[in-house]
Amino acid sequence: MPRTIRPTPSLIRAAACLGIAALTLTACGSGSGSDSAGDGSGSVKVGLITKTDTNPFFVKMKEGAEKAAKDSGAQLITSAGKFDGDNAGQVTAIENMIAAGVKGILITPSDSKAIVPALEKARAKGILVIALDSPTDPESAVDALFATDNLRAGEMIGAYAKASMKGKTAKIATLDLAPGVAVGVQRHNGFLKGFGIGEKDPAIVCSQDTGGDQAKGQTAMENCLQKAPDINVVYTINEPAALGAYTALKAKGRERDVLIVSVDGGCTGTQAVKDGKIAATSQQYPLKMAAEGVGAVVKYAKDDKQATGYTDTGVSLITDKAQAGVASKDTAYGLDNCWG
């Protein structure tokens, strides 16, 4: 899903690689590609295909895969789309990895439906296929899914927001992702469940899509304030959208009396929680998703035992303003475990 991009050295290296051969198997990055386990001769080959190679979330995911591959003596081969939604690029990457003889493919699918035929070809050749972060449609198109429980992530910030209101009448704006995108739908529904309301509840006074983008989040919040100036709770799909909402609220002098809650746990977003711009966020762990995925492929290679079903890679509520009855961790923990 869309997340904020910051120009770190890893991102600059990744961008350079994209400029050369974005959709081919790559050995770019620190220790990635065919370099992850020396020359890789005779070792288990593991493929990692992300939506992009520049988004901090996927950069962290790649780091986790690289370390796990190095620790287990596997050879990691990586590839990525040119942009979020580049299904053709991911299909090409799958075909290249099949030709390279990988034992397993880890993929964050850009298009949960369109990617299915290519994944089926890989599985037909005995390759273990694991989706990371985002499920395919249908979920049975892969052998296993390693991801955050996004419904639970939303439920946690919904319960936090409810407790924070302490019985006051809520006027809620939901700044969502886009229609029909599973991650966005799950987080939205989770928030409502945690807050204890349904989709048609009159407490929801405005809903806008943001694409997970900060500028669009700001515009969405501006629109909502025009429609309902008395909004006092804002749910956002991710932290860039939350920071956009904060900017719009600050322009109206409302940044201190509106509660903003979000999901992701990126370092910028977690710092925003520490700074008081966002009240709480649900933090997820991309490094763990990739590390466990590599481990599953190596295990498959050793004993032919396939990973199956859904593996929850965990989520934590991060806030410095804990609420009674809602389990949380502080921003010191969040910053130690953030990504980006």
mmCIF file of C-alpha atoms in Angstrom:
data_model
loop_
_atom_site.group_PDB
_atom_site.id
_atom_site.type_symbol
_atom_site.label_atom_id
_atom_site.label_comp_id
_atom_site.label_asym_id
_atom_site.label_seq_id
_atom_site.Cartn_x
_atom_site.Cartn_y
_atom_site.Cartn_z
ATOM 1 C CA MET A 1 0.000 0.000 0.000
ATOM 2 C CA PRO A 2 1.165 3.622 -0.500
ATOM 3 C CA ARG A 3 3.586 4.873 2.077
ATOM 4 C CA THR A 4 5.815 7.946 2.403
ATOM 5 C CA ILE A 5 9.224 7.824 0.699
ATOM 6 C CA ARG A 6 12.334 9.373 2.252
ATOM 7 C CA PRO A 7 15.678 9.667 0.388
ATOM 8 C CA THR A 8 17.861 7.377 2.501
ATOM 9 C CA PRO A 9 21.107 5.895 1.089
ATOM 10 C CA SER A 10 19.302 2.573 0.585
ATOM 11 C CA LEU A 11 16.613 4.325 -1.403
ATOM 12 C CA ILE A 12 19.165 6.108 -3.564
ATOM 13 C CA ARG A 13 20.851 2.776 -4.352
ATOM 14 C CA ALA A 14 17.481 1.217 -5.071
ATOM 15 C CA ALA A 15 16.473 4.089 -7.336
ATOM 16 C CA ALA A 16 19.711 3.705 -9.266
ATOM 17 C CA CYS A 17 18.968 0.042 -9.781
ATOM 18 C CA LEU A 18 15.484 0.840 -10.986
ATOM 19 C CA GLY A 19 16.907 3.211 -13.522
ATOM 20 C CA ILE A 20 19.034 0.428 -14.949
ATOM 21 C CA ALA A 21 16.835 -2.608 -14.838
ATOM 22 C CA ALA A 22 13.773 -2.169 -12.671
ATOM 23 C CA LEU A 23 12.020 -5.323 -13.715
ATOM 24 C CA THR A 24 14.855 -7.746 -14.040
ATOM 25 C CA LEU A 25 16.441 -9.877 -11.383
ATOM 26 C CA THR A 26 18.732 -7.601 -9.461
ATOM 27 C CA ALA A 27 21.805 -7.758 -7.299
ATOM 28 C CA CYS A 28 21.536 -4.139 -6.276
ATOM 29 C CA GLY A 29 21.583 -2.964 -2.685
ATOM 30 C CA SER A 30 23.848 -3.888 0.188
ATOM 31 C CA GLY A 31 24.346 -7.605 0.047
ATOM 32 C CA SER A 32 21.159 -8.346 -1.866
ATOM 33 C CA GLY A 33 20.543 -10.231 -5.074
ATOM 34 C CA SER A 34 22.873 -13.091 -5.826
ATOM 35 C CA ASP A 35 25.370 -11.770 -3.288
ATOM 36 C CA SER A 36 23.394 -12.638 -0.165
ATOM 37 C CA ALA A 37 25.157 -15.944 0.427
ATOM 38 C CA GLY A 38 28.475 -15.578 -1.295
ATOM 39 C CA ASP A 39 28.335 -16.884 -4.851
ATOM 40 C CA GLY A 40 25.184 -18.842 -4.029
ATOM 41 C CA SER A 41 26.589 -22.003 -5.600
ATOM 42 C CA GLY A 42 24.533 -24.972 -4.463
ATOM 43 C CA SER A 43 22.489 -22.949 -1.986
ATOM 44 C CA VAL A 44 18.723 -22.605 -1.782
ATOM 45 C CA LYS A 45 17.479 -19.843 -4.075
ATOM 46 C CA VAL A 46 14.778 -17.590 -2.627
ATOM 47 C CA GLY A 47 12.994 -14.947 -4.684
ATOM 48 C CA LEU A 48 11.611 -11.713 -3.213
ATOM 49 C CA ILE A 49 9.329 -9.536 -5.359
ATOM 50 C CA THR A 50 8.064 -6.293 -3.852
ATOM 51 C CA LYS A 51 5.659 -3.695 -5.199
ATOM 52 C CA THR A 52 8.501 -1.184 -5.506
ATOM 53 C CA ASP A 53 12.134 -1.030 -4.474
ATOM 54 C CA THR A 54 11.979 2.518 -3.094
ATOM 55 C CA ASN A 55 9.128 2.529 -0.563
ATOM 56 C CA PRO A 56 10.645 2.422 2.971
ATOM 57 C CA PHE A 57 8.297 -0.398 3.961
ATOM 58 C CA PHE A 58 9.649 -2.624 1.196
ATOM 59 C CA VAL A 59 13.222 -1.492 1.771
ATOM 60 C CA LYS A 60 12.877 -2.753 5.354
ATOM 61 C CA MET A 61 11.279 -5.953 4.077
ATOM 62 C CA LYS A 62 14.256 -6.489 1.777
ATOM 63 C CA GLU A 63 16.647 -5.932 4.683
ATOM 64 C CA GLY A 64 14.884 -8.649 6.647
ATOM 65 C CA ALA A 65 15.092 -11.062 3.720
ATOM 66 C CA GLU A 66 18.776 -10.302 3.161
ATOM 67 C CA LYS A 67 19.708 -10.986 6.779
ATOM 68 C CA ALA A 68 17.633 -14.156 6.955
ATOM 69 C CA ALA A 69 19.148 -15.432 3.698
ATOM 70 C CA LYS A 70 22.676 -14.689 4.898
ATOM 71 C CA ASP A 71 22.056 -16.362 8.263
ATOM 72 C CA SER A 72 20.671 -19.504 6.644
ATOM 73 C CA GLY A 73 23.127 -19.726 3.750
ATOM 74 C CA ALA A 74 20.445 -19.144 1.138
ATOM 75 C CA GLN A 75 20.776 -17.136 -2.069
ATOM 76 C CA LEU A 76 18.348 -14.226 -2.249
ATOM 77 C CA ILE A 77 17.203 -12.916 -5.629
ATOM 78 C CA THR A 78 15.190 -9.708 -5.579
ATOM 79 C CA SER A 79 13.041 -7.767 -7.989
ATOM 80 C CA ALA A 80 10.366 -5.068 -7.859
ATOM 81 C CA GLY A 81 7.836 -3.225 -9.954
ATOM 82 C CA LYS A 82 8.519 0.239 -11.305
ATOM 83 C CA PHE A 83 5.574 1.588 -9.301
ATOM 84 C CA ASP A 84 2.843 0.428 -6.918
ATOM 85 C CA GLY A 85 0.369 -1.347 -9.202
ATOM 86 C CA ASP A 86 2.908 -2.554 -11.804
ATOM 87 C CA ASN A 87 1.454 -6.046 -12.301
ATOM 88 C CA ALA A 88 3.228 -6.624 -15.635
ATOM 89 C CA GLY A 89 6.564 -6.001 -13.969
ATOM 90 C CA GLN A 90 5.823 -8.503 -11.224
ATOM 91 C CA VAL A 91 4.721 -11.116 -13.780
ATOM 92 C CA THR A 92 8.036 -10.688 -15.610
ATOM 93 C CA ALA A 93 9.900 -11.035 -12.319
ATOM 94 C CA ILE A 94 8.080 -14.295 -11.537
ATOM 95 C CA GLU A 95 8.950 -15.719 -14.966
ATOM 96 C CA ASN A 96 12.593 -14.757 -14.496
ATOM 97 C CA MET A 97 12.730 -16.348 -11.055
ATOM 98 C CA ILE A 98 11.194 -19.570 -12.341
ATOM 99 C CA ALA A 99 13.923 -19.649 -15.004
ATOM 100 C CA ALA A 100 16.548 -18.963 -12.327
ATOM 101 C CA GLY A 101 15.477 -22.068 -10.400
ATOM 102 C CA VAL A 102 14.203 -20.554 -7.166
ATOM 103 C CA LYS A 103 12.786 -22.903 -4.546
ATOM 104 C CA GLY A 104 10.318 -20.323 -3.280
ATOM 105 C CA ILE A 105 8.936 -16.889 -4.174
ATOM 106 C CA LEU A 106 7.939 -14.239 -1.639
ATOM 107 C CA ILE A 107 5.726 -11.557 -3.164
ATOM 108 C CA THR A 108 3.829 -8.426 -2.153
ATOM 109 C CA PRO A 109 1.235 -8.490 -4.930
ATOM 110 C CA SER A 110 0.507 -5.177 -6.635
ATOM 111 C CA ASP A 111 -2.699 -6.532 -8.156
ATOM 112 C CA SER A 112 -4.190 -9.254 -6.005
ATOM 113 C CA LYS A 113 -6.240 -10.762 -8.871
ATOM 114 C CA ALA A 114 -4.180 -10.169 -12.014
ATOM 115 C CA ILE A 115 -1.060 -11.748 -10.538
ATOM 116 C CA VAL A 116 -2.799 -15.099 -9.871
ATOM 117 C CA PRO A 117 -2.141 -16.850 -13.253
ATOM 118 C CA ALA A 118 1.594 -16.161 -12.986
ATOM 119 C CA LEU A 119 1.680 -17.501 -9.424
ATOM 120 C CA GLU A 120 -0.176 -20.616 -10.510
ATOM 121 C CA LYS A 121 2.533 -21.303 -13.104
ATOM 122 C CA ALA A 122 5.180 -21.085 -10.402
ATOM 123 C CA ARG A 123 3.313 -23.390 -8.035
ATOM 124 C CA ALA A 124 2.759 -25.890 -10.852
ATOM 125 C CA LYS A 125 6.537 -26.219 -11.047
ATOM 126 C CA GLY A 126 6.781 -27.074 -7.347
ATOM 127 C CA ILE A 127 7.824 -23.604 -6.231
ATOM 128 C CA LEU A 128 6.588 -22.528 -2.799
ATOM 129 C CA VAL A 129 4.760 -19.183 -3.121
ATOM 130 C CA ILE A 130 4.169 -16.963 -0.089
ATOM 131 C CA ALA A 131 2.386 -13.605 -0.151
ATOM 132 C CA LEU A 132 3.817 -10.962 2.190
ATOM 133 C CA ASP A 133 1.831 -8.033 3.612
ATOM 134 C CA SER A 134 -1.061 -8.212 1.090
ATOM 135 C CA PRO A 135 -3.235 -11.252 0.278
ATOM 136 C CA THR A 136 -4.017 -12.452 -3.217
ATOM 137 C CA ASP A 137 -7.589 -12.784 -4.463
ATOM 138 C CA PRO A 138 -8.385 -15.568 -3.877
ATOM 139 C CA GLU A 139 -6.056 -16.145 -0.922
ATOM 140 C CA SER A 140 -5.730 -19.771 -2.047
ATOM 141 C CA ALA A 141 -3.654 -18.585 -5.023
ATOM 142 C CA VAL A 142 -0.580 -18.817 -2.767
ATOM 143 C CA ASP A 143 0.591 -21.508 -0.387
ATOM 144 C CA ALA A 144 0.718 -19.140 2.580
ATOM 145 C CA LEU A 145 0.308 -15.528 3.694
ATOM 146 C CA PHE A 146 2.659 -13.818 6.175
ATOM 147 C CA ALA A 147 1.155 -10.449 7.102
ATOM 148 C CA THR A 148 -0.193 -8.069 9.679
ATOM 149 C CA ASP A 149 -3.730 -8.749 10.874
ATOM 150 C CA ASN A 150 -5.053 -5.486 9.427
ATOM 151 C CA LEU A 151 -8.514 -5.956 10.913
ATOM 152 C CA ARG A 152 -6.883 -6.273 14.342
ATOM 153 C CA ALA A 153 -4.670 -3.229 13.647
ATOM 154 C CA GLY A 154 -7.757 -1.129 12.969
ATOM 155 C CA GLU A 155 -9.596 -2.596 15.930
ATOM 156 C CA MET A 156 -6.784 -1.565 18.281
ATOM 157 C CA ILE A 157 -6.856 2.121 17.294
ATOM 158 C CA GLY A 158 -10.666 2.072 17.290
ATOM 159 C CA ALA A 159 -10.704 0.843 20.886
ATOM 160 C CA TYR A 160 -8.061 3.416 21.799
ATOM 161 C CA ALA A 161 -10.085 6.253 20.241
ATOM 162 C CA LYS A 162 -13.233 5.110 22.040
ATOM 163 C CA ALA A 163 -11.427 5.048 25.389
ATOM 164 C CA SER A 164 -9.834 8.447 24.731
ATOM 165 C CA MET A 165 -13.222 10.090 24.123
ATOM 166 C CA LYS A 166 -14.305 9.115 27.667
ATOM 167 C CA GLY A 167 -17.995 9.173 26.810
ATOM 168 C CA LYS A 168 -17.992 12.405 24.776
ATOM 169 C CA THR A 169 -20.073 12.445 21.594
ATOM 170 C CA ALA A 170 -17.846 11.512 18.681
ATOM 171 C CA LYS A 171 -17.870 13.200 15.273
ATOM 172 C CA ILE A 172 -15.686 10.941 13.163
ATOM 173 C CA ALA A 173 -13.923 11.421 9.841
ATOM 174 C CA THR A 174 -12.509 8.319 8.152
ATOM 175 C CA LEU A 175 -9.665 8.993 5.693
ATOM 176 C CA ASP A 176 -9.490 5.713 3.794
ATOM 177 C CA LEU A 177 -7.336 4.133 1.073
ATOM 178 C CA ALA A 178 -9.366 3.386 -2.063
ATOM 179 C CA PRO A 179 -12.502 1.389 -2.886
ATOM 180 C CA GLY A 180 -12.118 -2.382 -2.812
ATOM 181 C CA VAL A 181 -8.496 -2.592 -1.628
ATOM 182 C CA ALA A 182 -8.405 -5.345 0.988
ATOM 183 C CA VAL A 183 -5.893 -3.759 3.362
ATOM 184 C CA GLY A 184 -7.830 -0.499 3.467
ATOM 185 C CA VAL A 185 -11.177 -2.218 3.926
ATOM 186 C CA GLN A 186 -9.846 -4.399 6.754
ATOM 187 C CA ARG A 187 -8.323 -1.467 8.652
ATOM 188 C CA HIS A 188 -11.472 0.655 8.210
ATOM 189 C CA ASN A 189 -13.756 -2.138 9.376
ATOM 190 C CA GLY A 190 -11.430 -2.899 12.265
ATOM 191 C CA PHE A 191 -11.550 0.713 13.438
ATOM 192 C CA LEU A 192 -15.347 0.697 13.416
ATOM 193 C CA LYS A 193 -15.382 -2.601 15.304
ATOM 194 C CA GLY A 194 -12.961 -1.308 17.916
ATOM 195 C CA PHE A 195 -14.969 1.893 18.346
ATOM 196 C CA GLY A 196 -18.127 -0.163 18.677
ATOM 197 C CA ILE A 197 -20.076 1.304 15.752
ATOM 198 C CA GLY A 198 -21.319 0.175 12.349
ATOM 199 C CA GLU A 199 -20.821 1.626 8.869
ATOM 200 C CA LYS A 200 -24.093 3.577 8.988
ATOM 201 C CA ASP A 201 -23.583 5.022 12.468
ATOM 202 C CA PRO A 202 -24.387 8.762 12.606
ATOM 203 C CA ALA A 203 -21.092 9.350 14.456
ATOM 204 C CA ILE A 204 -19.364 9.017 11.061
ATOM 205 C CA VAL A 205 -19.812 12.464 9.567
ATOM 206 C CA CYS A 206 -17.340 12.266 6.673
ATOM 207 C CA SER A 207 -15.449 9.596 4.690
ATOM 208 C CA GLN A 208 -12.870 10.332 2.003
ATOM 209 C CA ASP A 209 -10.297 8.296 0.055
ATOM 210 C CA THR A 210 -6.652 9.390 0.214
ATOM 211 C CA GLY A 211 -4.679 6.687 -1.586
ATOM 212 C CA GLY A 212 -2.507 6.702 1.530
ATOM 213 C CA ASP A 213 -0.929 9.927 0.280
ATOM 214 C CA GLN A 214 -0.080 12.874 2.539
ATOM 215 C CA ALA A 215 -1.172 15.620 0.138
ATOM 216 C CA LYS A 216 -4.426 13.808 -0.603
ATOM 217 C CA GLY A 217 -4.904 13.253 3.117
ATOM 218 C CA GLN A 218 -4.663 17.000 3.656
ATOM 219 C CA THR A 219 -7.181 17.693 0.904
ATOM 220 C CA ALA A 220 -9.533 15.042 2.278
ATOM 221 C CA MET A 221 -9.364 16.560 5.749
ATOM 222 C CA GLU A 222 -10.024 20.042 4.344
ATOM 223 C CA ASN A 223 -13.096 18.678 2.571
ATOM 224 C CA CYS A 224 -14.314 16.999 5.730
ATOM 225 C CA LEU A 225 -13.881 20.157 7.813
ATOM 226 C CA GLN A 226 -15.970 22.055 5.300
ATOM 227 C CA LYS A 227 -18.678 19.423 5.569
ATOM 228 C CA ALA A 228 -18.508 18.944 9.350
ATOM 229 C CA PRO A 229 -16.464 21.600 11.201
ATOM 230 C CA ASP A 230 -17.080 19.914 14.577
ATOM 231 C CA ILE A 231 -15.135 16.716 13.755
ATOM 232 C CA ASN A 232 -13.239 15.541 16.844
ATOM 233 C CA VAL A 233 -11.926 12.069 15.820
ATOM 234 C CA VAL A 234 -9.989 11.207 12.657
ATOM 235 C CA TYR A 235 -9.203 7.650 11.536
ATOM 236 C CA THR A 236 -6.553 7.406 8.794
ATOM 237 C CA ILE A 237 -5.456 4.455 6.668
ATOM 238 C CA ASN A 238 -1.785 5.247 7.273
ATOM 239 C CA GLU A 239 0.503 7.837 8.785
ATOM 240 C CA PRO A 240 1.133 9.934 5.646
ATOM 241 C CA ALA A 241 -2.640 10.466 5.450
ATOM 242 C CA ALA A 242 -2.625 11.250 9.179
ATOM 243 C CA LEU A 243 0.070 13.896 8.765
ATOM 244 C CA GLY A 244 -1.895 15.416 5.900
ATOM 245 C CA ALA A 245 -4.942 15.571 8.168
ATOM 246 C CA TYR A 246 -2.829 17.160 10.896
ATOM 247 C CA THR A 247 -1.670 19.883 8.483
ATOM 248 C CA ALA A 248 -5.261 20.698 7.535
ATOM 249 C CA LEU A 249 -6.360 20.772 11.171
ATOM 250 C CA LYS A 250 -3.422 22.974 12.160
ATOM 251 C CA ALA A 251 -4.378 25.476 9.466
ATOM 252 C CA LYS A 252 -7.743 25.766 11.226
ATOM 253 C CA GLY A 253 -6.226 25.889 14.714
ATOM 254 C CA ARG A 254 -7.813 22.511 15.507
ATOM 255 C CA GLU A 255 -4.694 20.335 15.855
ATOM 256 C CA ARG A 256 -4.909 20.153 19.652
ATOM 257 C CA ASP A 257 -8.596 19.248 20.043
ATOM 258 C CA VAL A 258 -8.981 16.572 17.358
ATOM 259 C CA LEU A 259 -7.849 12.995 18.050
ATOM 260 C CA ILE A 260 -5.974 11.383 15.123
ATOM 261 C CA VAL A 261 -5.325 7.627 15.050
ATOM 262 C CA SER A 262 -3.590 5.639 12.319
ATOM 263 C CA VAL A 263 -1.855 2.429 11.212
ATOM 264 C CA ASP A 264 1.629 1.426 9.979
ATOM 265 C CA GLY A 265 4.374 2.225 12.490
ATOM 266 C CA GLY A 266 6.861 3.816 10.121
ATOM 267 C CA CYS A 267 9.631 5.842 11.765
ATOM 268 C CA THR A 268 8.224 9.178 10.571
ATOM 269 C CA GLY A 269 4.763 8.229 11.791
ATOM 270 C CA THR A 270 6.011 6.934 15.120
ATOM 271 C CA GLN A 271 7.983 10.157 15.633
ATOM 272 C CA ALA A 272 4.746 12.041 14.899
ATOM 273 C CA VAL A 273 3.119 10.096 17.732
ATOM 274 C CA LYS A 274 5.967 11.103 20.028
ATOM 275 C CA ASP A 275 5.563 14.723 18.892
ATOM 276 C CA GLY A 276 1.846 14.644 19.682
ATOM 277 C CA LYS A 277 0.646 15.070 16.096
ATOM 278 C CA ILE A 278 -0.902 11.590 16.047
ATOM 279 C CA ALA A 279 -2.426 10.164 19.224
ATOM 280 C CA ALA A 280 -1.736 6.498 18.470
ATOM 281 C CA THR A 281 -0.763 4.152 15.661
ATOM 282 C CA SER A 282 -0.833 0.406 15.134
ATOM 283 C CA GLN A 283 2.688 -0.707 14.247
ATOM 284 C CA GLN A 284 3.403 -3.568 11.850
ATOM 285 C CA TYR A 285 6.693 -5.365 11.153
ATOM 286 C CA PRO A 286 7.788 -5.862 7.492
ATOM 287 C CA LEU A 287 11.249 -7.138 8.445
ATOM 288 C CA LYS A 288 9.667 -10.019 10.336
ATOM 289 C CA MET A 289 7.366 -10.864 7.411
ATOM 290 C CA ALA A 290 10.334 -11.292 5.073
ATOM 291 C CA ALA A 291 12.575 -13.097 7.569
ATOM 292 C CA GLU A 292 9.909 -15.681 8.341
ATOM 293 C CA GLY A 293 9.198 -16.046 4.620
ATOM 294 C CA VAL A 294 12.830 -16.844 3.830
ATOM 295 C CA GLY A 295 12.881 -19.310 6.711
ATOM 296 C CA ALA A 296 9.823 -21.071 5.324
ATOM 297 C CA VAL A 297 11.429 -21.493 1.891
ATOM 298 C CA VAL A 298 14.657 -22.843 3.385
ATOM 299 C CA LYS A 299 12.657 -25.303 5.480
ATOM 300 C CA TYR A 300 10.730 -26.379 2.376
ATOM 301 C CA ALA A 301 13.996 -27.016 0.590
ATOM 302 C CA LYS A 302 15.360 -29.100 3.455
ATOM 303 C CA ASP A 303 12.399 -31.291 4.409
ATOM 304 C CA ASP A 304 9.833 -30.655 1.634
ATOM 305 C CA LYS A 305 7.365 -29.328 4.228
ATOM 306 C CA GLN A 306 5.299 -26.462 2.817
ATOM 307 C CA ALA A 307 4.154 -23.445 4.791
ATOM 308 C CA THR A 308 0.374 -23.119 4.631
ATOM 309 C CA GLY A 309 -2.388 -20.761 5.722
ATOM 310 C CA TYR A 310 -2.055 -17.391 7.407
ATOM 311 C CA THR A 311 0.771 -16.361 9.743
ATOM 312 C CA ASP A 312 0.152 -13.205 11.782
ATOM 313 C CA THR A 313 3.431 -11.280 11.983
ATOM 314 C CA GLY A 314 2.173 -9.115 14.818
ATOM 315 C CA VAL A 315 0.956 -5.600 15.522
ATOM 316 C CA SER A 316 1.404 -3.258 18.514
ATOM 317 C CA LEU A 317 -0.486 -0.132 19.565
ATOM 318 C CA ILE A 318 2.018 2.720 19.966
ATOM 319 C CA THR A 319 1.158 5.780 22.079
ATOM 320 C CA ASP A 320 2.553 7.904 24.889
ATOM 321 C CA LYS A 321 -0.947 8.545 26.238
ATOM 322 C CA ALA A 322 -2.043 5.095 27.355
ATOM 323 C CA GLN A 323 -5.735 4.488 28.034
ATOM 324 C CA ALA A 324 -7.115 2.190 30.722
ATOM 325 C CA GLY A 325 -8.124 -1.189 29.358
ATOM 326 C CA VAL A 326 -6.241 -0.763 26.072
ATOM 327 C CA ALA A 327 -2.860 -2.508 25.838
ATOM 328 C CA SER A 328 -0.139 -0.337 24.314
ATOM 329 C CA LYS A 329 3.584 0.310 24.075
ATOM 330 C CA ASP A 330 5.297 3.707 24.242
ATOM 331 C CA THR A 331 7.110 5.524 21.435
ATOM 332 C CA ALA A 332 10.522 4.448 22.754
ATOM 333 C CA TYR A 333 9.545 0.893 21.855
ATOM 334 C CA GLY A 334 7.937 2.097 18.635
ATOM 335 C CA LEU A 335 11.035 3.964 17.479
ATOM 336 C CA ASP A 336 13.234 0.961 18.293
ATOM 337 C CA ASN A 337 11.061 -1.223 16.062
ATOM 338 C CA CYS A 338 9.884 1.164 13.350
ATOM 339 C CA TRP A 339 10.667 0.905 9.659
ATOM 340 C CA GLY A 340 11.732 3.509 7.107
#
